[in-house]
Amino acid sequence: MEVKKHKWTWGNQDKKKIYVINGSPQRNASGTMRVTEAFLKGIESYGVCDIKIDTLSDMDVKPCYGCLSCWERTDGTCIINDDISEIKQKILDADVVIGSYPLYFFSMPGTVKILNDRLLSTMLPYRGKRPVEGLPYHEFRYDFGEKKFFLVSTCGFGQTIPTYNALLTQYDCIFGKSGYQALLCPQGKVFSTPGLRDRVDIYLEKYTSAGIEFAQNGVISEGTIAYLQKPIFDERRFQLLIDKHWQDKRAKGKK
């Protein structure tokens, strides 16, 4: 399987390859993808991009057998015949890889967990080395060079801390603390609330600005990351909106 090394520059002649994995079961109705699209809009406004988006629920990715054949019998090739080899190649070819999905019960949707399990084949076999906090717990099989990894996620909570702690711990173990950046968005339920679209569109502009910052610098500052996690509404206003949301849902269910 071919793997390319990447040096992070974005000159006039550069054409960055961006691969987005839409892990939301909602497909095109995903509020998280609205955040991702706002981020991509900022990147595209700065430099030429080749963007590929795969919706995970439309792909054939079977659960991992746990057989470790990718470690024991093959050189990182999974023995299951499905779409995982295509996904892996797109990850290896890309300059930027974005996982886009909502928080599900303090973790990731089941389809994304299955994908992550299958991507164990991108890691070298574990040989008893003690994990070092802050670094990937497995060594990568491939030299990813300057490849950038992002998690873009929304949640229904009014805040991202501590609700994302469990998920981010998984990412820290896989990538190391500095091996990815998480763009997290609280109060995701308001994305589907009638009458709030204009307010949400204004809110999403800060993710577009983050895309511009990333394209310019190859990284997003910690200050910007913290700013992105600020909610749209104050706590009291959000509670009222959520109460109305569930009241409307129950009313529709009784009809």
PDB file of C-alpha atoms in Angstrom:
ATOM      1  CA  MET A   1       0.000   0.000   0.000  1.00  0.00           C
ATOM      2  CA  GLU A   2       1.444   3.333  -1.106  1.00  0.00           C
ATOM      3  CA  VAL A   3       2.082   6.023   1.489  1.00  0.00           C
ATOM      4  CA  LYS A   4       3.195   9.578   0.781  1.00  0.00           C
ATOM      5  CA  LYS A   5       5.181  11.919   2.989  1.00  0.00           C
ATOM      6  CA  HIS A   6       3.880  15.452   3.407  1.00  0.00           C
ATOM      7  CA  LYS A   7       5.704  18.675   4.143  1.00  0.00           C
ATOM      8  CA  TRP A   8       3.267  21.318   5.320  1.00  0.00           C
ATOM      9  CA  THR A   9       3.451  24.289   2.964  1.00  0.00           C
ATOM     10  CA  TRP A  10       0.624  25.895   1.050  1.00  0.00           C
ATOM     11  CA  GLY A  11       2.133  27.823  -1.804  1.00  0.00           C
ATOM     12  CA  ASN A  12       0.253  29.043  -4.843  1.00  0.00           C
ATOM     13  CA  GLN A  13       0.858  25.790  -6.700  1.00  0.00           C
ATOM     14  CA  ASP A  14      -0.030  23.458  -3.823  1.00  0.00           C
ATOM     15  CA  LYS A  15      -3.219  21.439  -3.985  1.00  0.00           C
ATOM     16  CA  LYS A  16      -3.971  19.888  -0.626  1.00  0.00           C
ATOM     17  CA  LYS A  17      -5.876  16.626  -0.430  1.00  0.00           C
ATOM     18  CA  ILE A  18      -8.510  16.607   2.302  1.00  0.00           C
ATOM     19  CA  TYR A  19     -10.348  13.436   3.254  1.00  0.00           C
ATOM     20  CA  VAL A  20     -13.479  13.712   5.394  1.00  0.00           C
ATOM     21  CA  ILE A  21     -15.111  10.700   7.035  1.00  0.00           C
ATOM     22  CA  ASN A  22     -18.703  11.576   7.890  1.00  0.00           C
ATOM     23  CA  GLY A  23     -19.428   9.250  10.789  1.00  0.00           C
ATOM     24  CA  SER A  24     -22.857  10.648  11.613  1.00  0.00           C
ATOM     25  CA  PRO A  25     -25.722   8.158  11.206  1.00  0.00           C
ATOM     26  CA  GLN A  26     -27.837  11.162  10.131  1.00  0.00           C
ATOM     27  CA  ARG A  27     -25.994  11.321   6.804  1.00  0.00           C
ATOM     28  CA  ASN A  28     -26.802  14.612   5.030  1.00  0.00           C
ATOM     29  CA  ALA A  29     -28.894  15.887   7.976  1.00  0.00           C
ATOM     30  CA  SER A  30     -25.868  15.911  10.265  1.00  0.00           C
ATOM     31  CA  GLY A  31     -25.430  19.043  12.332  1.00  0.00           C
ATOM     32  CA  THR A  32     -21.782  18.074  12.790  1.00  0.00           C
ATOM     33  CA  MET A  33     -21.258  18.167   9.035  1.00  0.00           C
ATOM     34  CA  ARG A  34     -22.463  21.767   9.065  1.00  0.00           C
ATOM     35  CA  VAL A  35     -19.578  22.547  11.387  1.00  0.00           C
ATOM     36  CA  THR A  36     -17.180  20.557   9.197  1.00  0.00           C
ATOM     37  CA  GLU A  37     -18.409  22.314   6.062  1.00  0.00           C
ATOM     38  CA  ALA A  38     -17.872  25.711   7.716  1.00  0.00           C
ATOM     39  CA  PHE A  39     -14.300  24.657   8.562  1.00  0.00           C
ATOM     40  CA  LEU A  40     -13.700  23.449   4.989  1.00  0.00           C
ATOM     41  CA  LYS A  41     -15.087  26.715   3.624  1.00  0.00           C
ATOM     42  CA  GLY A  42     -12.329  28.585   5.441  1.00  0.00           C
ATOM     43  CA  ILE A  43      -9.626  26.250   4.144  1.00  0.00           C
ATOM     44  CA  GLU A  44     -10.911  26.501   0.571  1.00  0.00           C
ATOM     45  CA  SER A  45     -10.933  30.283   0.712  1.00  0.00           C
ATOM     46  CA  TYR A  46      -7.176  30.227   1.297  1.00  0.00           C
ATOM     47  CA  GLY A  47      -5.817  27.512  -0.986  1.00  0.00           C
ATOM     48  CA  VAL A  48      -6.699  25.013  -3.679  1.00  0.00           C
ATOM     49  CA  CYS A  49      -8.133  21.775  -2.256  1.00  0.00           C
ATOM     50  CA  ASP A  50      -9.191  18.361  -3.459  1.00  0.00           C
ATOM     51  CA  ILE A  51     -11.869  17.362  -0.956  1.00  0.00           C
ATOM     52  CA  LYS A  52     -13.266  13.849  -0.745  1.00  0.00           C
ATOM     53  CA  ILE A  53     -16.124  13.046   1.646  1.00  0.00           C
ATOM     54  CA  ASP A  54     -17.218   9.516   2.504  1.00  0.00           C
ATOM     55  CA  THR A  55     -20.331   8.821   4.560  1.00  0.00           C
ATOM     56  CA  LEU A  56     -19.424   5.866   6.737  1.00  0.00           C
ATOM     57  CA  SER A  57     -22.955   4.487   7.030  1.00  0.00           C
ATOM     58  CA  ASP A  58     -23.041   4.097   3.233  1.00  0.00           C
ATOM     59  CA  MET A  59     -19.860   2.022   3.197  1.00  0.00           C
ATOM     60  CA  ASP A  60     -19.188  -1.637   3.874  1.00  0.00           C
ATOM     61  CA  VAL A  61     -16.994  -1.791   6.974  1.00  0.00           C
ATOM     62  CA  LYS A  62     -17.381  -5.000   8.929  1.00  0.00           C
ATOM     63  CA  PRO A  63     -16.486  -5.417  12.625  1.00  0.00           C
ATOM     64  CA  CYS A  64     -12.925  -6.404  13.453  1.00  0.00           C
ATOM     65  CA  TYR A  65     -12.414 -10.141  14.070  1.00  0.00           C
ATOM     66  CA  GLY A  66      -9.667  -9.476  16.602  1.00  0.00           C
ATOM     67  CA  CYS A  67      -7.579 -12.114  14.806  1.00  0.00           C
ATOM     68  CA  LEU A  68      -4.511  -9.801  14.538  1.00  0.00           C
ATOM     69  CA  SER A  69      -3.743 -11.238  11.098  1.00  0.00           C
ATOM     70  CA  CYS A  70      -2.701  -7.708  10.071  1.00  0.00           C
ATOM     71  CA  TRP A  71       0.104  -8.056  12.645  1.00  0.00           C
ATOM     72  CA  GLU A  72       0.881 -11.768  12.443  1.00  0.00           C
ATOM     73  CA  ARG A  73       0.216 -12.935   8.871  1.00  0.00           C
ATOM     74  CA  THR A  74       0.274  -9.834   6.673  1.00  0.00           C
ATOM     75  CA  ASP A  75       2.160  -6.561   6.532  1.00  0.00           C
ATOM     76  CA  GLY A  76      -0.752  -4.452   7.741  1.00  0.00           C
ATOM     77  CA  THR A  77      -3.317  -5.839   5.294  1.00  0.00           C
ATOM     78  CA  CYS A  78      -6.674  -6.861   6.764  1.00  0.00           C
ATOM     79  CA  ILE A  79      -8.019 -10.259   5.695  1.00  0.00           C
ATOM     80  CA  ILE A  80     -11.623  -8.989   5.649  1.00  0.00           C
ATOM     81  CA  ASN A  81     -12.757  -8.105   2.141  1.00  0.00           C
ATOM     82  CA  ASP A  82     -14.700  -4.841   2.405  1.00  0.00           C
ATOM     83  CA  ASP A  83     -14.152  -1.082   1.991  1.00  0.00           C
ATOM     84  CA  ILE A  84     -11.448  -0.732   4.655  1.00  0.00           C
ATOM     85  CA  SER A  85      -8.579  -0.913   2.156  1.00  0.00           C
ATOM     86  CA  GLU A  86     -10.133   1.952   0.157  1.00  0.00           C
ATOM     87  CA  ILE A  87     -10.549   4.058   3.298  1.00  0.00           C
ATOM     88  CA  LYS A  88      -6.994   3.356   4.431  1.00  0.00           C
ATOM     89  CA  GLN A  89      -5.569   4.379   1.068  1.00  0.00           C
ATOM     90  CA  LYS A  90      -7.512   7.659   1.123  1.00  0.00           C
ATOM     91  CA  ILE A  91      -6.161   8.336   4.628  1.00  0.00           C
ATOM     92  CA  LEU A  92      -2.617   7.631   3.479  1.00  0.00           C
ATOM     93  CA  ASP A  93      -2.965   9.808   0.379  1.00  0.00           C
ATOM     94  CA  ALA A  94      -4.511  12.796   2.163  1.00  0.00           C
ATOM     95  CA  ASP A  95      -2.741  15.823   3.596  1.00  0.00           C
ATOM     96  CA  VAL A  96      -5.644  16.413   6.005  1.00  0.00           C
ATOM     97  CA  VAL A  97      -7.924  13.752   7.510  1.00  0.00           C
ATOM     98  CA  ILE A  98     -11.107  14.866   9.271  1.00  0.00           C
ATOM     99  CA  GLY A  99     -13.337  12.608  11.333  1.00  0.00           C
ATOM    100  CA  SER A 100     -16.746  14.279  11.604  1.00  0.00           C
ATOM    101  CA  TYR A 101     -19.415  12.893  13.924  1.00  0.00           C
ATOM    102  CA  PRO A 102     -21.566  13.776  16.963  1.00  0.00           C
ATOM    103  CA  LEU A 103     -20.849  12.634  20.489  1.00  0.00           C
ATOM    104  CA  TYR A 104     -22.782   9.443  21.241  1.00  0.00           C
ATOM    105  CA  PHE A 105     -23.162   8.627  24.953  1.00  0.00           C
ATOM    106  CA  PHE A 106     -19.763  10.196  25.809  1.00  0.00           C
ATOM    107  CA  SER A 107     -18.025   8.386  22.958  1.00  0.00           C
ATOM    108  CA  MET A 108     -18.342   7.855  19.198  1.00  0.00           C
ATOM    109  CA  PRO A 109     -21.136   6.331  17.096  1.00  0.00           C
ATOM    110  CA  GLY A 110     -20.877   2.547  16.780  1.00  0.00           C
ATOM    111  CA  THR A 111     -19.979   2.678  13.088  1.00  0.00           C
ATOM    112  CA  VAL A 112     -17.007   4.928  13.869  1.00  0.00           C
ATOM    113  CA  LYS A 113     -15.853   2.588  16.640  1.00  0.00           C
ATOM    114  CA  ILE A 114     -15.911  -0.304  14.153  1.00  0.00           C
ATOM    115  CA  LEU A 115     -13.814   1.757  11.728  1.00  0.00           C
ATOM    116  CA  ASN A 116     -11.309   2.660  14.439  1.00  0.00           C
ATOM    117  CA  ASP A 117     -10.985  -1.000  15.432  1.00  0.00           C
ATOM    118  CA  ARG A 118     -10.255  -1.930  11.822  1.00  0.00           C
ATOM    119  CA  LEU A 119      -7.595   0.768  11.535  1.00  0.00           C
ATOM    120  CA  LEU A 120      -5.486  -1.131  14.057  1.00  0.00           C
ATOM    121  CA  SER A 121      -3.723  -2.410  10.941  1.00  0.00           C
ATOM    122  CA  THR A 122      -2.131   1.050  10.542  1.00  0.00           C
ATOM    123  CA  MET A 123      -0.236   0.342  13.769  1.00  0.00           C
ATOM    124  CA  LEU A 124       2.829  -1.814  14.345  1.00  0.00           C
ATOM    125  CA  PRO A 125       2.459  -4.874  16.599  1.00  0.00           C
ATOM    126  CA  TYR A 126       2.623  -4.275  20.326  1.00  0.00           C
ATOM    127  CA  ARG A 127       5.886  -5.657  21.721  1.00  0.00           C
ATOM    128  CA  GLY A 128       5.544  -5.011  25.423  1.00  0.00           C
ATOM    129  CA  LYS A 129       6.799  -1.443  25.504  1.00  0.00           C
ATOM    130  CA  ARG A 130       5.317   0.587  28.360  1.00  0.00           C
ATOM    131  CA  PRO A 131       2.935   3.292  27.068  1.00  0.00           C
ATOM    132  CA  VAL A 132       4.133   6.857  27.545  1.00  0.00           C
ATOM    133  CA  GLU A 133       1.461   9.386  28.467  1.00  0.00           C
ATOM    134  CA  GLY A 134       1.099  12.026  25.774  1.00  0.00           C
ATOM    135  CA  LEU A 135       2.500   9.801  23.006  1.00  0.00           C
ATOM    136  CA  PRO A 136       0.677   7.239  20.820  1.00  0.00           C
ATOM    137  CA  TYR A 137       0.382   3.948  22.690  1.00  0.00           C
ATOM    138  CA  HIS A 138       1.128   2.052  19.441  1.00  0.00           C
ATOM    139  CA  GLU A 139       3.753   3.018  16.877  1.00  0.00           C
ATOM    140  CA  PHE A 140       2.335   3.832  13.448  1.00  0.00           C
ATOM    141  CA  ARG A 141       3.219   1.469  10.626  1.00  0.00           C
ATOM    142  CA  TYR A 142       3.403   4.358   8.166  1.00  0.00           C
ATOM    143  CA  ASP A 143       5.357   7.599   8.192  1.00  0.00           C
ATOM    144  CA  PHE A 144       2.595  10.203   8.228  1.00  0.00           C
ATOM    145  CA  GLY A 145       5.059  13.079   8.061  1.00  0.00           C
ATOM    146  CA  GLU A 146       3.158  16.374   8.271  1.00  0.00           C
ATOM    147  CA  LYS A 147      -0.277  14.830   7.756  1.00  0.00           C
ATOM    148  CA  LYS A 148      -2.919  16.592   9.866  1.00  0.00           C
ATOM    149  CA  PHE A 149      -5.683  14.801  11.762  1.00  0.00           C
ATOM    150  CA  PHE A 150      -8.834  16.517  13.031  1.00  0.00           C
ATOM    151  CA  LEU A 151     -11.827  15.474  15.071  1.00  0.00           C
ATOM    152  CA  VAL A 152     -14.882  17.663  14.434  1.00  0.00           C
ATOM    153  CA  SER A 153     -17.776  16.902  16.755  1.00  0.00           C
ATOM    154  CA  THR A 154     -20.961  18.362  18.204  1.00  0.00           C
ATOM    155  CA  CYS A 155     -22.720  17.328  21.398  1.00  0.00           C
ATOM    156  CA  GLY A 156     -26.107  17.986  22.944  1.00  0.00           C
ATOM    157  CA  PHE A 157     -24.608  19.235  26.189  1.00  0.00           C
ATOM    158  CA  GLY A 158     -24.177  22.903  26.998  1.00  0.00           C
ATOM    159  CA  GLN A 159     -20.420  22.461  27.390  1.00  0.00           C
ATOM    160  CA  THR A 160     -17.610  20.267  26.044  1.00  0.00           C
ATOM    161  CA  ILE A 161     -15.798  19.714  29.369  1.00  0.00           C
ATOM    162  CA  PRO A 162     -16.050  17.166  30.931  1.00  0.00           C
ATOM    163  CA  THR A 163     -18.448  15.585  28.420  1.00  0.00           C
ATOM    164  CA  TYR A 164     -15.710  14.880  25.847  1.00  0.00           C
ATOM    165  CA  ASN A 165     -13.096  13.636  28.315  1.00  0.00           C
ATOM    166  CA  ALA A 166     -13.619   9.925  27.601  1.00  0.00           C
ATOM    167  CA  LEU A 167     -13.527  10.349  23.823  1.00  0.00           C
ATOM    168  CA  LEU A 168     -10.461  12.587  23.866  1.00  0.00           C
ATOM    169  CA  THR A 169      -8.649  10.075  26.073  1.00  0.00           C
ATOM    170  CA  GLN A 170      -9.106   7.508  23.290  1.00  0.00           C
ATOM    171  CA  TYR A 171      -7.686   9.934  20.737  1.00  0.00           C
ATOM    172  CA  ASP A 172      -4.752  10.724  23.021  1.00  0.00           C
ATOM    173  CA  CYS A 173      -3.933   6.999  23.203  1.00  0.00           C
ATOM    174  CA  ILE A 174      -4.139   6.598  19.416  1.00  0.00           C
ATOM    175  CA  PHE A 175      -2.524   9.806  18.141  1.00  0.00           C
ATOM    176  CA  GLY A 176      -0.763  11.257  21.170  1.00  0.00           C
ATOM    177  CA  LYS A 177      -1.890  14.557  22.652  1.00  0.00           C
ATOM    178  CA  SER A 178      -0.217  16.625  19.938  1.00  0.00           C
ATOM    179  CA  GLY A 179      -1.043  14.292  17.037  1.00  0.00           C
ATOM    180  CA  TYR A 180      -4.501  15.703  16.306  1.00  0.00           C
ATOM    181  CA  GLN A 181      -6.715  18.687  16.981  1.00  0.00           C
ATOM    182  CA  ALA A 182     -10.312  18.522  18.208  1.00  0.00           C
ATOM    183  CA  LEU A 183     -12.851  21.123  17.066  1.00  0.00           C
ATOM    184  CA  LEU A 184     -15.718  20.655  19.482  1.00  0.00           C
ATOM    185  CA  CYS A 185     -19.110  22.319  19.388  1.00  0.00           C
ATOM    186  CA  PRO A 186     -21.563  22.276  22.330  1.00  0.00           C
ATOM    187  CA  GLN A 187     -25.333  22.815  22.206  1.00  0.00           C
ATOM    188  CA  GLY A 188     -25.657  20.854  18.968  1.00  0.00           C
ATOM    189  CA  LYS A 189     -29.422  20.436  19.380  1.00  0.00           C
ATOM    190  CA  VAL A 190     -30.021  24.069  18.460  1.00  0.00           C
ATOM    191  CA  PHE A 191     -28.788  23.334  14.930  1.00  0.00           C
ATOM    192  CA  SER A 192     -32.126  21.689  14.160  1.00  0.00           C
ATOM    193  CA  THR A 193     -34.294  24.188  16.033  1.00  0.00           C
ATOM    194  CA  PRO A 194     -36.642  26.143  13.726  1.00  0.00           C
ATOM    195  CA  GLY A 195     -36.083  29.879  13.810  1.00  0.00           C
ATOM    196  CA  LEU A 196     -32.452  29.717  14.906  1.00  0.00           C
ATOM    197  CA  ARG A 197     -30.779  29.133  11.541  1.00  0.00           C
ATOM    198  CA  ASP A 198     -29.574  32.755  11.159  1.00  0.00           C
ATOM    199  CA  ARG A 199     -28.078  32.706  14.664  1.00  0.00           C
ATOM    200  CA  VAL A 200     -26.414  29.345  14.003  1.00  0.00           C
ATOM    201  CA  ASP A 201     -25.011  30.519  10.658  1.00  0.00           C
ATOM    202  CA  ILE A 202     -23.374  33.479  12.396  1.00  0.00           C
ATOM    203  CA  TYR A 203     -22.019  31.147  15.071  1.00  0.00           C
ATOM    204  CA  LEU A 204     -20.499  28.844  12.426  1.00  0.00           C
ATOM    205  CA  GLU A 205     -18.492  31.703  10.974  1.00  0.00           C
ATOM    206  CA  LYS A 206     -15.900  31.179  13.704  1.00  0.00           C
ATOM    207  CA  TYR A 207     -15.257  27.660  12.362  1.00  0.00           C
ATOM    208  CA  THR A 208     -14.712  29.184   8.921  1.00  0.00           C
ATOM    209  CA  SER A 209     -12.182  31.556  10.494  1.00  0.00           C
ATOM    210  CA  ALA A 210     -10.519  28.541  12.119  1.00  0.00           C
ATOM    211  CA  GLY A 211     -10.223  26.945   8.667  1.00  0.00           C
ATOM    212  CA  ILE A 212      -8.467  30.054   7.373  1.00  0.00           C
ATOM    213  CA  GLU A 213      -6.118  30.047  10.361  1.00  0.00           C
ATOM    214  CA  PHE A 214      -5.269  26.405   9.786  1.00  0.00           C
ATOM    215  CA  ALA A 215      -4.626  26.910   6.072  1.00  0.00           C
ATOM    216  CA  GLN A 216      -2.313  29.824   6.840  1.00  0.00           C
ATOM    217  CA  ASN A 217      -0.362  28.236   9.691  1.00  0.00           C
ATOM    218  CA  GLY A 218      -0.818  24.468   9.386  1.00  0.00           C
ATOM    219  CA  VAL A 219      -2.172  24.424  12.935  1.00  0.00           C
ATOM    220  CA  ILE A 220      -4.935  26.036  15.006  1.00  0.00           C
ATOM    221  CA  SER A 221      -3.893  27.904  18.125  1.00  0.00           C
ATOM    222  CA  GLU A 222      -4.982  26.747  21.579  1.00  0.00           C
ATOM    223  CA  GLY A 223      -6.759  30.073  22.018  1.00  0.00           C
ATOM    224  CA  THR A 224      -8.845  29.433  18.906  1.00  0.00           C
ATOM    225  CA  ILE A 225      -9.579  25.858  20.012  1.00  0.00           C
ATOM    226  CA  ALA A 226     -10.916  27.188  23.323  1.00  0.00           C
ATOM    227  CA  TYR A 227     -12.934  29.880  21.526  1.00  0.00           C
ATOM    228  CA  LEU A 228     -14.591  27.277  19.285  1.00  0.00           C
ATOM    229  CA  GLN A 229     -15.879  25.457  22.366  1.00  0.00           C
ATOM    230  CA  LYS A 230     -17.797  28.462  23.652  1.00  0.00           C
ATOM    231  CA  PRO A 231     -21.565  27.837  23.405  1.00  0.00           C
ATOM    232  CA  ILE A 232     -24.008  29.781  21.283  1.00  0.00           C
ATOM    233  CA  PHE A 233     -26.351  30.631  24.161  1.00  0.00           C
ATOM    234  CA  ASP A 234     -25.915  31.236  27.875  1.00  0.00           C
ATOM    235  CA  GLU A 235     -26.892  28.398  30.191  1.00  0.00           C
ATOM    236  CA  ARG A 236     -30.360  29.686  31.089  1.00  0.00           C
ATOM    237  CA  ARG A 237     -31.342  30.428  27.494  1.00  0.00           C
ATOM    238  CA  PHE A 238     -30.058  27.031  26.388  1.00  0.00           C
ATOM    239  CA  GLN A 239     -32.078  25.224  29.068  1.00  0.00           C
ATOM    240  CA  LEU A 240     -35.238  26.950  27.872  1.00  0.00           C
ATOM    241  CA  LEU A 241     -34.508  26.000  24.261  1.00  0.00           C
ATOM    242  CA  ILE A 242     -33.843  22.384  25.166  1.00  0.00           C
ATOM    243  CA  ASP A 243     -37.042  22.141  27.206  1.00  0.00           C
ATOM    244  CA  LYS A 244     -39.015  23.495  24.253  1.00  0.00           C
ATOM    245  CA  HIS A 245     -37.235  21.094  21.894  1.00  0.00           C
ATOM    246  CA  TRP A 246     -38.331  18.036  23.867  1.00  0.00           C
ATOM    247  CA  GLN A 247     -41.824  19.405  24.445  1.00  0.00           C
ATOM    248  CA  ASP A 248     -42.235  19.836  20.679  1.00  0.00           C
ATOM    249  CA  LYS A 249     -40.908  16.305  20.073  1.00  0.00           C
ATOM    250  CA  ARG A 250     -43.356  14.807  22.562  1.00  0.00           C
ATOM    251  CA  ALA A 251     -46.238  16.794  21.096  1.00  0.00           C
ATOM    252  CA  LYS A 252     -45.461  15.513  17.599  1.00  0.00           C
ATOM    253  CA  GLY A 253     -45.205  11.957  18.923  1.00  0.00           C
ATOM    254  CA  LYS A 254     -48.737  12.122  20.337  1.00  0.00           C
ATOM    255  CA  LYS A 255     -50.311  13.152  17.040  1.00  0.00           C
TER     256      LYS A 255
END
